[in-house]
Structure formats: C-alpha cells, structure tokens
mmCIF file of C-alpha atoms in Angstrom:
data_model
loop_
_atom_site.group_PDB
_atom_site.id
_atom_site.type_symbol
_atom_site.label_atom_id
_atom_site.label_comp_id
_atom_site.label_asym_id
_atom_site.label_seq_id
_atom_site.Cartn_x
_atom_site.Cartn_y
_atom_site.Cartn_z
ATOM 1 C CA MET A 1 0.000 0.000 0.000
ATOM 2 C CA SER A 2 1.298 3.477 -0.848
ATOM 3 C CA LYS A 3 2.525 5.616 2.027
ATOM 4 C CA TYR A 4 0.799 8.548 0.373
ATOM 5 C CA ILE A 5 -2.835 9.350 1.086
ATOM 6 C CA ILE A 6 -5.390 10.709 -1.331
ATOM 7 C CA THR A 7 -6.062 14.400 -0.773
ATOM 8 C CA GLN A 8 -9.511 15.942 -0.693
ATOM 9 C CA MET A 9 -8.808 17.050 -4.242
ATOM 10 C CA GLY A 10 -8.797 13.410 -5.395
ATOM 11 C CA TYR A 11 -5.119 12.713 -6.099
ATOM 12 C CA LEU A 12 -2.076 11.490 -4.145
ATOM 13 C CA GLU A 13 -0.530 14.116 -1.869
ATOM 14 C CA LYS A 14 2.966 13.395 -3.232
ATOM 15 C CA TYR A 15 2.098 15.337 -6.386
ATOM 16 C CA ASP A 16 1.829 18.535 -4.313
ATOM 17 C CA ALA A 17 5.402 18.174 -3.044
ATOM 18 C CA ASN A 18 7.851 20.915 -4.012
ATOM 19 C CA ASP A 19 10.271 18.419 -5.560
ATOM 20 C CA PHE A 20 7.621 16.984 -7.880
ATOM 21 C CA CYS A 21 8.617 17.563 -11.530
ATOM 22 C CA LEU A 22 5.635 17.579 -13.860
ATOM 23 C CA LEU A 23 7.740 17.139 -17.005
ATOM 24 C CA ASP A 24 9.501 14.051 -15.634
ATOM 25 C CA ARG A 25 6.127 12.542 -14.739
ATOM 26 C CA LEU A 26 4.794 13.275 -18.230
ATOM 27 C CA LYS A 27 7.791 11.487 -19.720
ATOM 28 C CA GLU A 28 7.090 8.525 -17.443
ATOM 29 C CA ILE A 29 3.457 8.059 -18.472
ATOM 30 C CA LYS A 30 3.981 8.993 -22.143
ATOM 31 C CA PRO A 31 7.341 7.435 -23.086
ATOM 32 C CA LYS A 32 6.570 7.416 -26.807
ATOM 33 C CA CYS A 33 5.573 11.075 -26.931
ATOM 34 C CA LYS A 34 8.080 13.627 -28.265
ATOM 35 C CA GLU A 35 9.765 15.683 -25.555
ATOM 36 C CA ASN A 36 8.820 18.962 -27.266
ATOM 37 C CA THR A 37 5.146 17.948 -27.108
ATOM 38 C CA LEU A 38 5.421 17.159 -23.402
ATOM 39 C CA LYS A 39 7.192 20.462 -22.742
ATOM 40 C CA GLU A 40 4.335 22.195 -24.549
ATOM 41 C CA TYR A 41 1.835 20.348 -22.316
ATOM 42 C CA GLU A 42 3.690 21.541 -19.220
ATOM 43 C CA LYS A 43 3.894 25.136 -20.447
ATOM 44 C CA LYS A 44 0.223 25.103 -21.448
ATOM 45 C CA PHE A 45 -0.805 23.727 -18.050
ATOM 46 C CA TRP A 46 0.847 26.515 -16.041
ATOM 47 C CA ARG A 47 -0.538 29.080 -18.469
ATOM 48 C CA PHE A 48 -4.037 27.623 -18.100
ATOM 49 C CA LYS A 49 -3.722 27.454 -14.292
ATOM 50 C CA LYS A 50 -3.227 31.249 -14.113
ATOM 51 C CA ARG A 51 -6.889 31.638 -15.045
ATOM 52 C CA PHE A 52 -7.798 29.879 -11.786
ATOM 53 C CA ASN A 53 -5.695 31.771 -9.234
ATOM 54 C CA SER A 54 -8.699 32.731 -7.139
ATOM 55 C CA PRO A 55 -8.667 31.362 -3.523
ATOM 56 C CA LYS A 56 -11.921 29.528 -4.211
ATOM 57 C CA PHE A 57 -9.967 27.050 -6.333
ATOM 58 C CA GLY A 58 -7.589 26.130 -3.493
ATOM 59 C CA SER A 59 -3.898 26.753 -2.921
ATOM 60 C CA LYS A 60 -2.548 23.416 -4.147
ATOM 61 C CA LYS A 61 -0.960 22.955 -7.564
ATOM 62 C CA PHE A 62 -3.695 20.828 -9.051
ATOM 63 C CA SER A 63 -6.715 21.602 -6.866
ATOM 64 C CA PHE A 64 -8.356 23.741 -9.569
ATOM 65 C CA LEU A 65 -8.812 20.619 -11.728
ATOM 66 C CA ASN A 66 -11.795 19.708 -9.543
ATOM 67 C CA ALA A 67 -13.614 22.841 -10.677
ATOM 68 C CA THR A 68 -14.780 21.087 -13.835
ATOM 69 C CA LYS A 69 -17.748 23.438 -14.351
ATOM 70 C CA ASP A 70 -15.451 26.491 -14.302
ATOM 71 C CA ILE A 71 -12.946 24.746 -16.562
ATOM 72 C CA LYS A 72 -15.684 23.958 -19.059
ATOM 73 C CA ASN A 73 -16.878 27.570 -19.033
ATOM 74 C CA GLU A 74 -13.302 28.729 -19.619
ATOM 75 C CA LEU A 75 -12.858 26.317 -22.533
ATOM 76 C CA GLU A 76 -16.058 27.569 -24.184
ATOM 77 C CA LYS A 77 -14.285 30.887 -24.822
ATOM 78 C CA TYR A 78 -11.862 29.270 -27.259
ATOM 79 C CA THR A 79 -12.134 27.958 -30.781
ATOM 80 C CA GLU A 80 -12.791 24.252 -31.284
ATOM 81 C CA GLY A 81 -9.171 23.575 -32.245
ATOM 82 C CA THR A 82 -7.802 25.361 -29.157
ATOM 83 C CA ARG A 83 -10.288 23.518 -26.955
ATOM 84 C CA LYS A 84 -9.040 20.182 -28.312
ATOM 85 C CA ASN A 85 -5.440 21.186 -27.578
ATOM 86 C CA TYR A 86 -6.253 22.189 -24.008
ATOM 87 C CA LEU A 87 -8.287 19.034 -23.424
ATOM 88 C CA SER A 88 -5.405 16.859 -24.666
ATOM 89 C CA MET A 89 -3.203 18.593 -22.118
ATOM 90 C CA LEU A 90 -5.756 18.249 -19.283
ATOM 91 C CA ILE A 91 -6.188 14.519 -20.003
ATOM 92 C CA ALA A 92 -2.408 14.015 -19.802
ATOM 93 C CA ILE A 93 -2.100 16.042 -16.554
ATOM 94 C CA ALA A 94 -5.011 14.206 -14.879
ATOM 95 C CA LYS A 95 -3.366 10.910 -15.835
ATOM 96 C CA CYS A 96 -0.062 12.173 -14.401
ATOM 97 C CA ILE A 97 -1.495 12.775 -10.951
ATOM 98 C CA GLU A 98 -3.758 9.702 -11.030
ATOM 99 C CA MET A 99 -6.929 11.803 -10.978
ATOM 100 C CA LYS A 100 -8.938 9.095 -12.716
ATOM 101 C CA SER A 101 -12.451 10.534 -12.367
ATOM 102 C CA ASN A 102 -11.365 13.914 -13.781
ATOM 103 C CA GLU A 103 -9.401 12.200 -16.552
ATOM 104 C CA ASP A 104 -12.593 10.388 -17.591
ATOM 105 C CA VAL A 105 -14.507 13.693 -17.596
ATOM 106 C CA PHE A 106 -11.925 15.375 -19.828
ATOM 107 C CA ILE A 107 -11.863 12.353 -22.170
ATOM 108 C CA ASP A 108 -15.674 12.496 -22.494
ATOM 109 C CA TRP A 109 -15.495 16.210 -23.307
ATOM 110 C CA PHE A 110 -12.793 15.575 -25.896
ATOM 111 C CA ASN A 111 -14.769 12.748 -27.554
ATOM 112 C CA ASP A 112 -17.955 14.834 -27.586
ATOM 113 C CA LEU A 113 -16.117 17.749 -29.176
ATOM 114 C CA ARG A 114 -14.506 15.484 -31.775
ATOM 115 C CA ALA A 115 -17.884 13.932 -32.648
ATOM 116 C CA LYS A 116 -19.493 17.350 -32.911
ATOM 117 C CA THR A 117 -16.799 18.758 -35.186
ATOM 118 C CA ALA A 118 -16.172 15.640 -37.278
ATOM 119 C CA LYS A 119 -16.450 16.305 -40.989
ATOM 120 C CA PRO A 120 -16.562 13.642 -43.694
ATOM 121 C CA LYS A 121 -13.304 13.558 -45.619
ATOM 122 C CA PRO A 122 -13.592 13.640 -49.401
ATOM 123 C CA MET A 123 -12.325 10.502 -51.104
ATOM 124 C CA SER A 124 -8.935 10.996 -52.702
ATOM 125 C CA GLN A 125 -8.553 10.782 -56.458
ATOM 126 C CA LYS A 126 -6.121 7.906 -55.937
ATOM 127 C CA THR A 127 -8.818 5.887 -54.144
ATOM 128 C CA ILE A 128 -11.411 6.766 -56.789
ATOM 129 C CA ASP A 129 -9.065 5.572 -59.554
ATOM 130 C CA LYS A 130 -8.570 2.195 -57.829
ATOM 131 C CA TRP A 131 -12.157 1.689 -56.697
ATOM 132 C CA ILE A 132 -14.320 -1.066 -58.160
ATOM 133 C CA THR A 133 -17.790 -2.132 -57.111
ATOM 134 C CA PHE A 134 -18.472 -5.149 -54.926
ATOM 135 C CA LYS A 135 -20.291 -6.636 -57.896
ATOM 136 C CA GLN A 136 -17.053 -6.426 -59.897
ATOM 137 C CA VAL A 137 -15.227 -8.188 -57.050
ATOM 138 C CA LYS A 138 -17.649 -11.126 -57.317
ATOM 139 C CA GLU A 139 -17.478 -11.080 -61.136
ATOM 140 C CA THR A 140 -13.659 -11.191 -60.983
ATOM 141 C CA ARG A 141 -13.814 -14.189 -58.678
ATOM 142 C CA LYS A 142 -16.288 -15.975 -60.985
ATOM 143 C CA TYR A 143 -14.053 -15.253 -63.998
ATOM 144 C CA TYR A 144 -11.056 -16.912 -62.339
ATOM 145 C CA MET A 145 -13.192 -19.630 -60.759
ATOM 146 C CA ASP A 146 -14.285 -20.728 -64.255
ATOM 147 C CA LYS A 147 -10.639 -20.906 -65.317
ATOM 148 C CA PHE A 148 -9.856 -22.916 -62.182
ATOM 149 C CA GLU A 149 -12.654 -25.406 -62.926
ATOM 150 C CA ALA A 150 -11.307 -25.813 -66.470
ATOM 151 C CA LEU A 151 -7.835 -26.412 -65.044
ATOM 152 C CA MET A 152 -9.181 -29.092 -62.712
ATOM 153 C CA LYS A 153 -10.891 -30.862 -65.619
ATOM 154 C CA SER A 154 -7.763 -30.811 -67.745
ATOM 155 C CA LYS A 155 -5.714 -32.136 -64.847
ATOM 156 C CA SER A 156 -8.151 -34.990 -64.386
ATOM 157 C CA LYS A 157 -7.067 -36.019 -67.894
ATOM 158 C CA ASN A 158 -3.449 -36.063 -66.650
ATOM 159 C CA ARG A 159 -2.471 -33.022 -68.710
ATOM 160 C CA ARG A 160 0.766 -31.505 -67.425
ATOM 161 C CA LEU A 161 0.494 -27.995 -65.960
ATOM 162 C CA LEU A 162 2.049 -25.322 -68.141
ATOM 163 C CA LYS A 163 4.075 -22.503 -66.581
ATOM 164 C CA LYS A 164 1.191 -20.122 -67.266
ATOM 165 C CA ASP A 165 -1.224 -22.518 -65.527
ATOM 166 C CA GLU A 166 1.008 -22.580 -62.432
ATOM 167 C CA VAL A 167 1.103 -18.787 -62.264
ATOM 168 C CA ASP A 168 -2.669 -18.592 -62.744
ATOM 169 C CA LEU A 169 -3.188 -21.162 -59.992
ATOM 170 C CA VAL A 170 -1.087 -19.225 -57.458
ATOM 171 C CA ASN A 171 -2.892 -16.004 -58.384
ATOM 172 C CA PHE A 172 -6.231 -17.735 -57.927
ATOM 173 C CA VAL A 173 -5.218 -19.170 -54.542
ATOM 174 C CA VAL A 174 -4.329 -15.656 -53.342
ATOM 175 C CA LEU A 175 -7.619 -14.286 -54.670
ATOM 176 C CA MET A 176 -9.561 -16.998 -52.853
ATOM 177 C CA LEU A 177 -7.703 -16.408 -49.578
ATOM 178 C CA TYR A 178 -9.307 -12.967 -49.615
ATOM 179 C CA PHE A 179 -12.668 -13.433 -51.335
ATOM 180 C CA SER A 180 -13.667 -17.114 -51.243
ATOM 181 C CA ASP A 181 -16.931 -16.441 -49.354
ATOM 182 C CA CYS A 182 -17.219 -12.650 -49.621
ATOM 183 C CA GLU A 183 -20.879 -12.832 -50.708
ATOM 184 C CA ARG A 184 -21.744 -13.851 -47.133
ATOM 185 C CA LEU A 185 -20.697 -10.341 -46.060
ATOM 186 C CA ALA A 186 -20.695 -10.071 -42.238
ATOM 187 C CA LYS A 187 -21.113 -13.853 -41.963
ATOM 188 C CA ALA A 188 -18.026 -14.565 -44.076
ATOM 189 C CA VAL A 189 -15.767 -17.174 -42.473
ATOM 190 C CA ASN A 190 -12.689 -15.826 -44.281
ATOM 191 C CA PRO A 191 -13.144 -12.080 -44.875
ATOM 192 C CA PRO A 192 -10.244 -10.153 -46.450
ATOM 193 C CA ARG A 193 -7.382 -9.735 -43.967
ATOM 194 C CA ARG A 194 -4.299 -7.536 -44.362
ATOM 195 C CA LEU A 195 -0.975 -9.088 -45.479
ATOM 196 C CA GLU A 196 -0.879 -11.988 -42.999
ATOM 197 C CA TYR A 197 -0.945 -14.656 -45.732
ATOM 198 C CA SER A 198 2.600 -13.740 -46.781
ATOM 199 C CA ASN A 199 3.773 -15.127 -43.430
ATOM 200 C CA VAL A 200 1.926 -18.467 -43.245
ATOM 201 C CA VAL A 201 3.714 -21.772 -42.640
ATOM 202 C CA VAL A 202 1.974 -25.104 -43.172
ATOM 203 C CA ARG A 203 1.977 -27.587 -40.282
ATOM 204 C CA GLN A 204 0.284 -30.887 -39.614
ATOM 205 C CA LEU A 205 -2.081 -31.080 -36.664
ATOM 206 C CA GLY A 206 -0.429 -32.197 -33.431
ATOM 207 C CA PHE A 207 3.132 -31.369 -34.458
ATOM 208 C CA THR A 208 5.875 -31.187 -31.837
ATOM 209 C CA GLY A 209 9.542 -30.298 -32.003
ATOM 210 C CA ASP A 210 12.341 -28.171 -30.674
ATOM 211 C CA LYS A 211 10.912 -25.827 -28.030
ATOM 212 C CA ASP A 212 12.683 -22.684 -29.274
ATOM 213 C CA ARG A 213 11.601 -23.225 -32.870
ATOM 214 C CA LEU A 214 8.092 -24.076 -31.730
ATOM 215 C CA GLU A 215 7.878 -20.790 -29.844
ATOM 216 C CA LYS A 216 9.178 -18.961 -32.925
ATOM 217 C CA ASP A 217 6.324 -20.487 -34.928
ATOM 218 C CA LEU A 218 3.707 -19.475 -32.388
ATOM 219 C CA LYS A 219 5.028 -15.940 -31.882
ATOM 220 C CA GLU A 220 6.346 -14.786 -35.234
ATOM 221 C CA ARG A 221 4.391 -16.762 -37.810
ATOM 222 C CA ASN A 222 0.888 -17.543 -38.893
ATOM 223 C CA ILE A 223 0.052 -21.212 -39.389
ATOM 224 C CA LEU A 224 -2.173 -23.229 -41.705
ATOM 225 C CA TYR A 225 -2.921 -26.595 -40.106
ATOM 226 C CA VAL A 226 -3.608 -29.621 -42.297
ATOM 227 C CA ASP A 227 -4.673 -33.127 -41.254
ATOM 228 C CA GLU A 228 -2.686 -36.308 -41.882
ATOM 229 C CA LYS A 229 -4.130 -36.485 -45.413
ATOM 230 C CA GLY A 230 -3.038 -32.933 -46.210
ATOM 231 C CA MET A 231 -6.567 -31.474 -46.092
ATOM 232 C CA PRO A 232 -6.544 -27.860 -44.791
ATOM 233 C CA GLN A 233 -8.301 -27.505 -41.412
ATOM 234 C CA TYR A 234 -7.834 -23.987 -40.015
ATOM 235 C CA PHE A 235 -5.595 -20.921 -39.849
ATOM 236 C CA GLN A 236 -3.889 -19.786 -36.674
ATOM 237 C CA PHE A 237 -2.957 -16.106 -36.809
ATOM 238 C CA ASN A 238 -0.239 -15.172 -34.314
ATOM 239 C CA ASN A 239 1.478 -12.274 -36.066
ATOM 240 C CA TYR A 240 -0.820 -9.515 -37.312
ATOM 241 C CA LYS A 241 -1.361 -5.809 -36.673
ATOM 242 C CA THR A 242 -3.711 -6.122 -33.667
ATOM 243 C CA HIS A 243 -2.255 -9.340 -32.202
ATOM 244 C CA LYS A 244 -1.323 -7.595 -28.941
ATOM 245 C CA HIS A 245 -4.991 -6.845 -28.380
ATOM 246 C CA TYR A 246 -6.604 -10.055 -29.656
ATOM 247 C CA GLY A 247 -3.787 -12.572 -29.191
ATOM 248 C CA GLU A 248 -3.795 -15.912 -31.020
ATOM 249 C CA HIS A 249 -6.743 -16.128 -33.422
ATOM 250 C CA ASN A 250 -7.957 -19.385 -34.976
ATOM 251 C CA THR A 251 -10.070 -19.200 -38.123
ATOM 252 C CA ARG A 252 -11.782 -22.155 -39.775
ATOM 253 C CA ILE A 253 -11.715 -22.498 -43.561
ATOM 254 C CA ASN A 254 -14.828 -22.391 -45.710
ATOM 255 C CA LYS A 255 -15.523 -25.289 -48.088
ATOM 256 C CA ARG A 256 -14.718 -23.402 -51.279
ATOM 257 C CA LEU A 257 -11.315 -22.238 -50.057
ATOM 258 C CA LYS A 258 -10.567 -25.685 -48.620
ATOM 259 C CA ARG A 259 -11.192 -27.262 -52.041
ATOM 260 C CA VAL A 260 -8.889 -24.753 -53.791
ATOM 261 C CA LEU A 261 -6.073 -25.201 -51.243
ATOM 262 C CA ASN A 262 -6.385 -28.984 -51.419
ATOM 263 C CA PHE A 263 -5.945 -28.900 -55.225
ATOM 264 C CA TYR A 264 -3.040 -26.453 -54.854
ATOM 265 C CA PHE A 265 -1.216 -28.818 -52.491
ATOM 266 C CA LYS A 266 -1.872 -31.936 -54.553
ATOM 267 C CA ILE A 267 -1.027 -30.562 -57.990
ATOM 268 C CA HIS A 268 1.422 -27.687 -57.611
ATOM 269 C CA HIS A 269 2.736 -27.044 -54.084
ATOM 270 C CA LYS A 270 3.052 -30.615 -52.815
ATOM 271 C CA LEU A 271 3.284 -31.160 -49.067
ATOM 272 C CA PRO A 272 6.591 -32.781 -48.020
ATOM 273 C CA ALA A 273 6.840 -35.832 -45.795
ATOM 274 C CA ASP A 274 8.864 -33.863 -43.226
ATOM 275 C CA LEU A 275 6.244 -31.111 -42.921
ATOM 276 C CA ASN A 276 6.611 -30.972 -39.133
ATOM 277 C CA ASP A 277 10.389 -30.946 -39.039
ATOM 278 C CA LEU A 278 10.997 -27.804 -37.008
ATOM 279 C CA ASN A 279 14.750 -28.257 -37.296
ATOM 280 C CA LYS A 280 14.631 -27.150 -40.918
ATOM 281 C CA GLU A 281 15.909 -23.601 -41.311
ATOM 282 C CA ASN A 282 13.314 -22.809 -43.945
ATOM 283 C CA PRO A 283 9.846 -24.212 -43.153
ATOM 284 C CA PHE A 284 7.158 -25.062 -45.698
ATOM 285 C CA TRP A 285 5.558 -21.728 -46.570
ATOM 286 C CA LEU A 286 2.047 -21.442 -47.978
ATOM 287 C CA LEU A 287 3.142 -18.915 -50.613
ATOM 288 C CA PRO A 288 6.873 -19.326 -51.337
ATOM 289 C CA LYS A 289 9.159 -17.728 -53.877
ATOM 290 C CA GLN A 290 11.230 -19.923 -56.183
ATOM 291 C CA ASN A 291 14.099 -20.057 -53.656
ATOM 292 C CA GLY A 292 11.752 -21.329 -50.924
ATOM 293 C CA ASP A 293 11.558 -18.074 -48.939
ATOM 294 C CA PRO A 294 8.104 -16.624 -48.243
ATOM 295 C CA ILE A 295 6.806 -13.927 -50.555
ATOM 296 C CA SER A 296 6.808 -10.423 -49.122
ATOM 297 C CA GLY A 297 3.705 -8.416 -48.270
ATOM 298 C CA ASN A 298 4.495 -6.176 -51.237
ATOM 299 C CA GLN A 299 4.578 -9.170 -53.599
ATOM 300 C CA LEU A 300 1.269 -10.389 -52.186
ATOM 301 C CA GLY A 301 -0.265 -6.987 -52.943
ATOM 302 C CA GLN A 302 1.156 -7.097 -56.470
ATOM 303 C CA ILE A 303 -0.523 -10.460 -57.107
ATOM 304 C CA ILE A 304 -3.883 -9.073 -55.975
ATOM 305 C CA ARG A 305 -3.555 -5.934 -58.106
ATOM 306 C CA ARG A 306 -2.451 -7.943 -61.164
ATOM 307 C CA THR A 307 -5.292 -10.428 -60.738
ATOM 308 C CA PHE A 308 -8.000 -7.774 -60.576
ATOM 309 C CA TYR A 309 -6.449 -5.805 -63.412
ATOM 310 C CA GLY A 310 -6.733 -8.909 -65.605
ATOM 311 C CA TYR A 311 -10.525 -8.661 -65.441
ATOM 312 C CA THR A 312 -11.505 -5.107 -64.430
ATOM 313 C CA LYS A 313 -8.573 -3.139 -65.950
ATOM 314 C CA LYS A 314 -8.218 -1.508 -62.524
ATOM 315 C CA ALA A 315 -5.598 -2.400 -59.925
ATOM 316 C CA PRO A 316 -7.098 -2.031 -56.419
ATOM 317 C CA THR A 317 -4.780 -2.522 -53.467
ATOM 318 C CA ILE A 318 -5.582 -4.908 -50.608
ATOM 319 C CA ASN A 319 -6.563 -1.926 -48.453
ATOM 320 C CA THR A 320 -8.911 -0.667 -51.157
ATOM 321 C CA LEU A 321 -10.479 -4.120 -51.470
ATOM 322 C CA ARG A 322 -10.899 -4.337 -47.682
ATOM 323 C CA SER A 323 -12.621 -0.965 -47.845
ATOM 324 C CA ILE A 324 -14.893 -2.137 -50.669
ATOM 325 C CA PHE A 325 -15.874 -5.234 -48.688
ATOM 326 C CA THR A 326 -16.438 -3.323 -45.434
ATOM 327 C CA SER A 327 -18.473 -0.643 -47.215
ATOM 328 C CA GLU A 328 -20.734 -3.323 -48.671
ATOM 329 C CA VAL A 329 -21.187 -4.981 -45.263
ATOM 330 C CA PHE A 330 -22.177 -1.683 -43.615
ATOM 331 C CA LYS A 331 -23.929 -0.198 -46.633
ATOM 332 C CA HIS A 332 -27.185 0.365 -44.714
ATOM 333 C CA THR A 333 -25.569 1.587 -41.482
ATOM 334 C CA PRO A 334 -25.823 5.370 -40.848
ATOM 335 C CA LYS A 335 -22.667 7.389 -41.477
ATOM 336 C CA GLN A 336 -20.273 7.415 -38.536
ATOM 337 C CA ASN A 337 -20.528 11.171 -37.958
ATOM 338 C CA HIS A 338 -24.335 10.767 -37.800
ATOM 339 C CA LEU A 339 -23.948 7.946 -35.277
ATOM 340 C CA LYS A 340 -21.554 10.009 -33.161
ATOM 341 C CA GLY A 341 -23.881 12.997 -33.300
ATOM 342 C CA MET A 342 -26.772 10.834 -32.124
ATOM 343 C CA CYS A 343 -24.630 9.451 -29.289
ATOM 344 C CA LEU A 344 -23.747 12.996 -28.261
ATOM 345 C CA ASN A 345 -27.422 13.969 -28.201
ATOM 346 C CA MET A 346 -28.330 10.843 -26.220
ATOM 347 C CA GLY A 347 -25.448 11.300 -23.763
ATOM 348 C CA ASN A 348 -23.574 8.021 -24.262
ATOM 349 C CA SER A 349 -20.560 6.695 -26.148
ATOM 350 C CA LEU A 350 -20.659 5.013 -29.557
ATOM 351 C CA LYS A 351 -19.413 1.766 -28.022
ATOM 352 C CA ILE A 352 -22.255 1.716 -25.457
ATOM 353 C CA GLN A 353 -24.756 2.753 -28.135
ATOM 354 C CA MET A 354 -23.853 -0.073 -30.518
ATOM 355 C CA GLY A 355 -22.869 -2.752 -28.001
ATOM 356 C CA TYR A 356 -25.424 -2.233 -25.209
ATOM 357 C CA TYR A 357 -28.497 -0.295 -26.327
ATOM 358 C CA ARG A 358 -28.673 -1.641 -29.885
ATOM 359 C CA LYS A 359 -30.186 -5.127 -30.159
ATOM 360 C CA ASN A 360 -30.538 -7.478 -33.103
ATOM 361 C CA LEU A 361 -34.039 -7.527 -34.549
ATOM 362 C CA THR A 362 -35.875 -9.803 -36.956
ATOM 363 C CA SER A 363 -37.242 -8.458 -40.245
ATOM 364 C CA THR A 364 -40.586 -7.886 -38.487
ATOM 365 C CA GLY A 365 -39.006 -5.945 -35.619
ATOM 366 C CA GLU A 366 -39.088 -8.724 -33.035
ATOM 367 C CA LEU A 367 -36.110 -9.125 -30.700
ATOM 368 C CA LYS A 368 -33.577 -11.798 -31.661
ATOM 369 C CA ASN A 369 -32.292 -13.858 -28.762
ATOM 370 C CA GLU A 370 -28.600 -13.125 -29.345
ATOM 371 C CA ASP A 371 -26.065 -10.640 -28.069
ATOM 372 C CA ILE A 372 -24.036 -8.099 -30.009
ATOM 373 C CA VAL A 373 -20.377 -8.205 -29.022
ATOM 374 C CA LEU A 374 -18.163 -5.226 -29.794
ATOM 375 C CA SER A 375 -14.402 -5.114 -29.171
ATOM 376 C CA ASP A 376 -12.420 -2.163 -27.904
ATOM 377 C CA ASP A 377 -10.388 -2.051 -31.090
#
C-alpha cells in the first residue's frame, strides 16, 4: 500500500510536493511522446492554471482541476481547435497525478467535441481511380473460378500444368484467400485480412519439435494446419497488426477455399513428408518464392492488383479491397458522424450505443435472442 494518502482534491498528496517535476512525470506516463510535445503540455498547463488563481480554487498545484464546471466555461471561450489542444493537455495532466475521475470527464469532453466537429473527408482521387464495385469483385472471382474449374478438368485427364497454368493457380489461390466467401458479407468465415498470408507456414495437426523453434512459430508466424491427409483444417494467426490486443486467433476455412487449397497442395505445391520438421531452417511456406523463402507483403499486394487488373482493368490494393468489402457490409448503417452525433445527443458513447443499447431484430421488428459483441479495437 502506498505511504501517500489521497487528498480531498482526489489525487495522491505526493504530487503537491515541491520536488515533484511535472515534465519528468509526463515522460514517465507517455514514453513514446516527443519531448517537445510534453514540454508544450507543461507550459500550457501553467498558463491555463493562471486563469484559476482565485482562492476559491484552493492553494494546491492541481486543486483547480476539480472545478470542472469552471474549466468547461473557460474552454467555451476558445475555438474548437484550441479547446481540443487544451483538453489533450488536461487529459495528460489528470493521468499524471492519477486523478482518474477527472481524466474520464476530460476524455468524455474531448470525444464529444470530436464527434461534434467531425467532418466527412472527401475521397482521394487515388482511391477513386482504384475503386471497383463489390459486384465487380464477385465477377472477378467468378471469372477466375471458371478458369480454375477448367484447369481441374484438364488435370483430371493427366495433362501436365504449363508454366502459365502454375502462375494462374497461385494467383487464384491468393484471390480466394481474400474473397472465397465474400458474398456472405458479415457472416463470411474468411473475410479479407491484411498481409498476414505472406507469413503463413503449413503444419500438420499435433506437431511437436524443438521448443525454441516451436515458440518462434507461435510468436512470429501464422500457421495453416492440415490433417494427416493434407486437407486444410484452419488458420492460426499469431502475427498480425492487432495481435497484442486479440492474441492468437484461430479461423476455420470455408468449403470453397478448402477445395482450392487442397488442389493447390496436390497438384502444384506438394506437401513434403517432413512437414513438421521444425529443425529445418526454412519451413514449408504457404506462398513461397522460387528459392523457398516466403513472398513479401508487397509481392502479395502485387498479385492481388495484377489479378484484378486482368478482369476489371483496374488495380485495387488490398486496403482498397478491404474498404470495398467493409463498405458493402455496412452499406445500410448510418454514417459514422451521424452515429456520433446521435450518441452525443443521447449522452452516451458510440461503443455503449452499438454494443449495449442496440439489439438485433428480426425483419418484423421482433427481438432476436442473441447478443451483439463489440471489441475495444
């Protein structure tokens, strides 16, 4: 237990000590923030405090922070941009002195102000040039799916794959990793991810091996698990942008993608007998280059752009395609600035609005017996 007690102002008494250095404390709680920014916070705080030198606000350094009504009235005198700057500073200072309740108040004010002033950003010309409709996404998939079916038929007649066929097959596999069941929208088992597929190793279920190499697999790589017959079972994503928040994420594989991957392994990228040999320096990658190394994220993006250009004559990036998919999923959802404005008027956050008050309804308006789960991300 701390030897310091909480003052009547709601923070630990040690922060009122003469030897307390506000800048050092700011550096401690915001280690990634530039020092010049933190110095500006400190300077802005003492400048702001001068407006509250009246005895009614107390004689302590930070006691005026409890006068939230007066602070709000003072902030109303400034422009929206200046208010945001001061609120950013107040949030940091309240965090510094562990004034949690006041920190929450300042955060709410900041979020309300941001929602009130949010303006829709015009789409850049670059995005417009790369944009295709969701219908074109599905048409592109059907175009390459027909070619894949023809390839399967020709292979059933023992025709040897040409170099062009091998390239087309790899391109199709990549396309299907992203859009194999996209028509299911929010119910898609394998919606388009970022660049994680460039870092996927193939392992057989139940593999064991050297502990260090096993940990490397589970920390640095994503894994596609296959059964003893080589049939794909599920993906395990360990290394992706939000892995620190979500941790290990297992994703099952839809039937269409499973069929494509199974053909890919049997005809072109054959699974080795020593698939689970963790002592090999270079494991069996899902999408390798000719030298056996995994393709880079940039090369994965190039395959996607080239594949779509072959049908649509446009070259959307993976991010653009993720945006196209997400926009289709939420096509009938109100714009975000409208949602935030409604939350402001109702006096609650967007997370609470969508995750607590909003319920799933049937087409006739009856309540569905299922919960909506929203993450913090």
